[in-house]
Amino acid sequence: MSIEEDAQIIRDALGGSAEVAIVLGSGLAAALGNGFDREAVPYERLKTLPFKPLDGHRGEALVGTWSGRRVLAFSGRVHLYQGFTPQQVTAAVRLAHAAGARALVLTNAAGALNAAYRAGDLMLLADHVNLTGANPLTGSDARNPFVDMNDAYSSRLRAEACMHARHEHRLHDGVYVGLLGPSYETPAEARYLRTIGDAVGMSTVLETIVARSLGMEVLAFSLITNAAGEETAHDEVTRIAGERAPLLAQLIEATLERV
Ligand code: HPA
């Protein structure tokens, strides 16, 4: 099975090329608004997508029209900490690009490093620090692996998202630190990370690198679920994500019109 065959399955389901791809983080499937008229393509049908459910949920691509755009959303992502390679972790981004998407919206659940952030807040990624120790472009046969990472998170799309954020959304603009995981930070690590970023998580950075290498415009949101370095249960992370996902849906929907 080639990526082109998978891309064709997506295009057939969409009735045309994808325009925007969305990757949904832990518990954020509800970030797809009611306005997204979609059908599900299970990952089993997409042979280039690796998938190992973390919590019993099978992965699926959701394809349809939202805010007038042909949207391909990935519900369920794989992580380095599950033992997947950087190539596997970024397979969905390559597939989205092959299916036609030129813009990518990434979402994740993250721990706050910035003391002003509260659980339930949203953060627009302004930049990232990749501390995963991995890069999906190593050994790459891409013509130019030396990808420019200035403005990796589109200032144009960020401005659009901000414009639509109402005051009560508590939307920050910050730096995301990407770690390998899966253990959470020690207090000493959290102190160190506070000097370099505003939120910390275990995804997103590799996907952004691949998207930029393919020339895609990237917008990324973190949903703050806890304070980094404090005791955190995975259940709590997914509960807060589910609670605040509708806000995220509103912001994504408003931004889609401008992509
Ligand atoms: N640390 C790392 N990853 C996370 C956290 C955290 O505190 N919360 C959600 N994802």
CSV table of C-alpha atoms and ligand atoms in Angstrom, one decimal:
chain,number,residue,atom,x,y,z
A,1,MET,CA,0.0,0.0,0.0
A,2,SER,CA,1.5,3.4,-1.0
A,3,ILE,CA,0.7,6.8,0.4
A,4,GLU,CA,-0.9,7.6,-3.0
A,5,GLU,CA,-3.4,4.8,-2.6
A,6,ASP,CA,-4.3,6.0,0.9
A,7,ALA,CA,-4.5,9.6,-0.4
A,8,GLN,CA,-7.0,8.4,-3.0
A,9,ILE,CA,-9.2,6.8,-0.4
A,10,ILE,CA,-9.3,10.1,1.4
A,11,ARG,CA,-10.0,12.1,-1.8
A,12,ASP,CA,-12.8,9.6,-2.8
A,13,ALA,CA,-14.4,10.0,0.6
A,14,LEU,CA,-14.1,13.8,0.5
A,15,GLY,CA,-15.2,14.2,-3.1
A,16,GLY,CA,-12.0,16.1,-3.9
A,17,SER,CA,-8.6,17.1,-2.5
A,18,ALA,CA,-8.3,17.8,1.2
A,19,GLU,CA,-7.8,21.5,2.0
A,20,VAL,CA,-7.1,21.4,5.7
A,21,ALA,CA,-5.9,18.6,8.0
A,22,ILE,CA,-6.5,18.6,11.7
A,23,VAL,CA,-4.8,16.3,14.3
A,24,LEU,CA,-6.7,15.8,17.5
A,25,GLY,CA,-4.8,15.3,20.8
A,26,SER,CA,-5.7,13.3,23.8
A,27,GLY,CA,-9.4,13.6,24.6
A,28,LEU,CA,-9.9,16.3,21.9
A,29,ALA,CA,-12.1,14.4,19.5
A,30,ALA,CA,-14.9,16.7,20.7
A,31,ALA,CA,-13.0,19.6,19.3
A,32,LEU,CA,-14.7,18.8,16.0
A,33,GLY,CA,-17.7,21.0,16.0
A,34,ASN,CA,-21.3,20.1,15.1
A,35,GLY,CA,-20.8,22.0,11.9
A,36,PHE,CA,-18.4,19.4,10.7
A,37,ASP,CA,-20.4,17.1,8.4
A,38,ARG,CA,-18.2,14.1,8.3
A,39,GLU,CA,-17.8,10.4,7.6
A,40,ALA,CA,-15.3,8.1,9.3
A,41,VAL,CA,-12.5,6.1,7.5
A,42,PRO,CA,-11.0,3.7,10.1
A,43,TYR,CA,-7.2,3.6,10.2
A,44,GLU,CA,-7.3,-0.1,9.3
A,45,ARG,CA,-8.2,1.0,5.7
A,46,LEU,CA,-5.3,3.4,5.6
A,47,LYS,CA,-2.3,1.2,5.3
A,48,THR,CA,0.4,3.9,5.7
A,49,LEU,CA,-1.0,5.0,9.1
A,50,PRO,CA,0.4,3.1,12.1
A,51,PHE,CA,-2.0,2.8,14.9
A,52,LYS,CA,-2.0,1.3,18.4
A,53,PRO,CA,-4.8,2.5,20.6
A,54,LEU,CA,-3.7,3.8,23.9
A,55,ASP,CA,-7.1,3.7,25.6
A,56,GLY,CA,-9.2,1.3,23.6
A,57,HIS,CA,-10.3,3.8,21.1
A,58,ARG,CA,-9.6,2.9,17.5
A,59,GLY,CA,-8.1,5.6,15.3
A,60,GLU,CA,-10.1,7.0,12.5
A,61,ALA,CA,-9.8,9.7,9.9
A,62,LEU,CA,-12.8,11.9,9.8
A,63,VAL,CA,-13.5,13.5,6.4
A,64,GLY,CA,-16.0,16.0,5.3
A,65,THR,CA,-16.9,19.7,5.0
A,66,TRP,CA,-16.5,22.2,7.8
A,67,SER,CA,-16.8,25.9,7.5
A,68,GLY,CA,-16.8,25.5,3.7
A,69,ARG,CA,-13.5,23.6,3.7
A,70,ARG,CA,-12.8,20.0,2.8
A,71,VAL,CA,-11.3,18.8,6.0
A,72,LEU,CA,-9.4,15.7,7.0
A,73,ALA,CA,-9.2,15.2,10.7
A,74,PHE,CA,-7.2,12.5,12.4
A,75,SER,CA,-8.7,11.2,15.6
A,76,GLY,CA,-6.0,9.2,17.4
A,77,ARG,CA,-2.3,9.9,17.0
A,78,VAL,CA,0.7,7.8,17.8
A,79,HIS,CA,3.6,9.0,19.9
A,80,LEU,CA,7.3,8.4,20.2
A,81,TYR,CA,6.7,7.2,23.8
A,82,GLN,CA,4.7,4.3,22.5
A,83,GLY,CA,7.8,3.1,20.7
A,84,PHE,CA,6.8,4.5,17.2
A,85,THR,CA,9.5,5.9,15.1
A,86,PRO,CA,9.7,9.6,14.0
A,87,GLN,CA,8.6,8.5,10.6
A,88,GLN,CA,5.5,6.7,12.0
A,89,VAL,CA,4.6,9.6,14.3
A,90,THR,CA,4.5,11.9,11.3
A,91,ALA,CA,2.8,9.5,8.8
A,92,ALA,CA,-0.6,11.3,9.1
A,93,VAL,CA,1.0,14.6,8.1
A,94,ARG,CA,2.6,13.1,5.0
A,95,LEU,CA,-0.8,11.5,4.1
A,96,ALA,CA,-2.6,14.8,4.6
A,97,HIS,CA,-0.2,16.5,2.3
A,98,ALA,CA,-0.5,13.8,-0.3
A,99,ALA,CA,-4.3,14.1,-0.1
A,100,GLY,CA,-4.0,17.8,-0.9
A,101,ALA,CA,-4.0,19.6,2.5
A,102,ARG,CA,-1.9,22.7,2.5
A,103,ALA,CA,-2.7,23.8,6.0
A,104,LEU,CA,-2.4,21.8,9.2
A,105,VAL,CA,-4.1,22.4,12.6
A,106,LEU,CA,-2.4,20.5,15.4
A,107,THR,CA,-4.0,20.1,18.9
A,108,ASN,CA,-2.6,18.7,22.0
A,109,ALA,CA,-3.0,18.5,25.8
A,110,ALA,CA,-0.2,20.1,27.6
A,111,GLY,CA,1.1,20.9,31.1
A,112,ALA,CA,1.6,24.5,32.1
A,113,LEU,CA,5.1,25.8,32.7
A,114,ASN,CA,4.0,29.4,32.8
A,115,ALA,CA,2.7,30.2,36.3
A,116,ALA,CA,-0.1,32.4,34.8
A,117,TYR,CA,-1.7,29.5,33.0
A,118,ARG,CA,-4.6,27.6,34.5
A,119,ALA,CA,-6.1,24.2,33.7
A,120,GLY,CA,-8.6,24.7,30.9
A,121,ASP,CA,-6.7,27.6,29.3
A,122,LEU,CA,-5.8,27.4,25.6
A,123,MET,CA,-2.4,28.3,24.2
A,124,LEU,CA,-1.6,29.1,20.6
A,125,LEU,CA,1.9,27.9,19.8
A,126,ALA,CA,4.1,30.8,18.8
A,127,ASP,CA,7.2,28.5,18.7
A,128,HIS,CA,8.5,25.3,20.0
A,129,VAL,CA,11.6,23.7,21.6
A,130,ASN,CA,12.1,20.1,20.4
A,131,LEU,CA,13.6,18.2,23.3
A,132,THR,CA,12.4,14.8,22.1
A,133,GLY,CA,15.9,13.9,20.9
A,134,ALA,CA,14.3,12.9,17.5
A,135,ASN,CA,13.9,14.6,14.2
A,136,PRO,CA,11.7,13.1,11.4
A,137,LEU,CA,14.0,14.5,8.7
A,138,THR,CA,17.1,12.5,9.8
A,139,GLY,CA,18.2,10.2,7.0
A,140,SER,CA,15.6,12.0,4.9
A,141,ASP,CA,15.7,11.8,1.1
A,142,ALA,CA,13.9,15.1,1.0
A,143,ARG,CA,15.7,17.4,-1.4
A,144,ASN,CA,16.3,19.9,1.4
A,145,PRO,CA,16.3,18.6,4.9
A,146,PHE,CA,17.6,21.9,6.3
A,147,VAL,CA,14.1,23.3,6.8
A,148,ASP,CA,13.7,26.9,7.9
A,149,MET,CA,11.8,26.9,11.2
A,150,ASN,CA,11.3,30.6,11.4
A,151,ASP,CA,7.5,31.4,11.6
A,152,ALA,CA,6.9,27.6,11.7
A,153,TYR,CA,3.6,28.4,13.4
A,154,SER,CA,2.0,30.7,10.9
A,155,SER,CA,1.8,34.3,12.2
A,156,ARG,CA,-1.0,34.9,9.7
A,157,LEU,CA,-3.2,32.0,11.0
A,158,ARG,CA,-2.4,32.8,14.6
A,159,ALA,CA,-3.6,36.4,14.1
A,160,GLU,CA,-6.8,35.0,12.6
A,161,ALA,CA,-7.4,32.6,15.6
A,162,CYS,CA,-6.7,35.5,18.0
A,163,MET,CA,-9.2,37.7,16.3
A,164,HIS,CA,-11.9,35.2,16.9
A,165,ALA,CA,-11.1,34.5,20.5
A,166,ARG,CA,-13.5,36.0,22.9
A,167,HIS,CA,-12.1,37.3,26.2
A,168,GLU,CA,-13.4,34.4,28.3
A,169,HIS,CA,-11.4,31.9,26.2
A,170,ARG,CA,-8.2,32.7,28.1
A,171,LEU,CA,-6.1,32.2,25.0
A,172,HIS,CA,-2.3,32.6,25.5
A,173,ASP,CA,0.5,32.8,23.0
A,174,GLY,CA,3.4,30.7,24.1
A,175,VAL,CA,6.3,28.4,23.5
A,176,TYR,CA,5.6,24.6,23.6
A,177,VAL,CA,8.4,22.3,24.7
A,178,GLY,CA,8.1,18.8,23.2
A,179,LEU,CA,9.4,15.9,25.3
A,180,LEU,CA,9.7,12.2,24.6
A,181,GLY,CA,7.8,11.1,27.7
A,182,PRO,CA,5.9,9.1,28.8
A,183,SER,CA,6.9,9.9,32.4
A,184,TYR,CA,5.9,13.4,33.5
A,185,GLU,CA,8.5,15.9,34.6
A,186,THR,CA,10.3,15.8,37.8
A,187,PRO,CA,10.1,19.1,39.8
A,188,ALA,CA,13.7,19.8,38.8
A,189,GLU,CA,12.9,19.2,35.1
A,190,ALA,CA,9.8,21.5,35.4
A,191,ARG,CA,12.0,24.2,36.9
A,192,TYR,CA,14.4,23.9,34.0
A,193,LEU,CA,11.7,23.8,31.4
A,194,ARG,CA,10.1,26.9,32.9
A,195,THR,CA,13.2,28.9,31.7
A,196,ILE,CA,12.6,27.9,28.1
A,197,GLY,CA,8.9,27.5,27.5
A,198,ASP,CA,5.3,28.1,28.6
A,199,ALA,CA,3.8,24.6,28.2
A,200,VAL,CA,5.1,21.1,27.8
A,201,GLY,CA,3.8,17.9,26.1
A,202,MET,CA,4.7,14.8,24.2
A,203,SER,CA,3.6,15.4,20.7
A,204,THR,CA,3.3,18.1,18.0
A,205,VAL,CA,6.9,19.2,17.4
A,206,LEU,CA,7.8,16.4,14.9
A,207,GLU,CA,4.5,16.9,13.0
A,208,THR,CA,5.3,20.6,12.6
A,209,ILE,CA,8.8,19.9,11.3
A,210,VAL,CA,7.4,17.5,8.6
A,211,ALA,CA,4.6,19.9,7.7
A,212,ARG,CA,7.1,22.8,7.3
A,213,SER,CA,9.4,20.5,5.2
A,214,LEU,CA,6.4,20.0,2.9
A,215,GLY,CA,5.5,23.7,2.8
A,216,MET,CA,2.3,23.4,4.8
A,217,GLU,CA,1.0,26.3,6.9
A,218,VAL,CA,0.8,25.2,10.6
A,219,LEU,CA,-1.5,26.4,13.4
A,220,ALA,CA,-1.3,24.6,16.7
A,221,PHE,CA,-3.2,24.8,20.0
A,222,SER,CA,-2.4,23.4,23.4
A,223,LEU,CA,-5.1,22.8,25.9
A,224,ILE,CA,-3.6,23.2,29.3
A,225,THR,CA,-4.7,20.4,31.5
A,226,ASN,CA,-2.5,20.6,34.5
A,227,ALA,CA,0.6,22.4,36.0
A,228,ALA,CA,3.8,20.6,34.8
A,229,GLY,CA,5.7,19.1,37.7
A,230,GLU,CA,2.6,18.5,39.8
A,231,GLU,CA,1.0,15.1,40.2
A,232,THR,CA,-1.2,14.4,37.2
A,233,ALA,CA,-3.5,11.5,36.4
A,234,HIS,CA,-4.0,10.7,32.7
A,235,ASP,CA,-7.7,10.5,33.4
A,236,GLU,CA,-7.7,14.1,34.6
A,237,VAL,CA,-5.9,15.2,31.4
A,238,THR,CA,-8.6,13.6,29.2
A,239,ARG,CA,-11.4,14.9,31.4
A,240,ILE,CA,-10.3,18.5,31.1
A,241,ALA,CA,-9.7,18.1,27.4
A,242,GLY,CA,-13.2,16.8,26.9
A,243,GLU,CA,-14.7,19.7,28.9
A,244,ARG,CA,-12.9,22.5,27.0
A,245,ALA,CA,-12.9,20.9,23.5
A,246,PRO,CA,-16.0,22.9,22.5
A,247,LEU,CA,-14.1,26.1,22.9
A,248,LEU,CA,-11.4,24.8,20.7
A,249,ALA,CA,-14.0,23.7,18.1
A,250,GLN,CA,-15.2,27.3,17.9
A,251,LEU,CA,-11.8,28.7,17.4
A,252,ILE,CA,-10.9,26.1,14.7
A,253,GLU,CA,-14.1,26.7,12.9
A,254,ALA,CA,-13.6,30.4,12.8
A,255,THR,CA,-10.1,30.0,11.6
A,256,LEU,CA,-11.0,27.5,8.9
A,257,GLU,CA,-12.7,30.2,6.8
A,258,ARG,CA,-9.4,32.1,6.6
A,259,VAL,CA,-7.1,29.2,5.8
B,1,HPA,N1,3.8,17.1,31.0
B,1,HPA,C1,4.0,16.5,29.8
B,1,HPA,N2,3.0,16.2,29.0
B,1,HPA,C2,1.8,16.6,29.3
B,1,HPA,C3,1.5,17.1,30.6
B,1,HPA,C4,2.6,17.4,31.4
B,1,HPA,O1,2.4,18.0,32.6
B,1,HPA,N3,0.2,17.3,30.6
B,1,HPA,C5,-0.4,16.9,29.5
B,1,HPA,N4,0.6,16.4,28.7
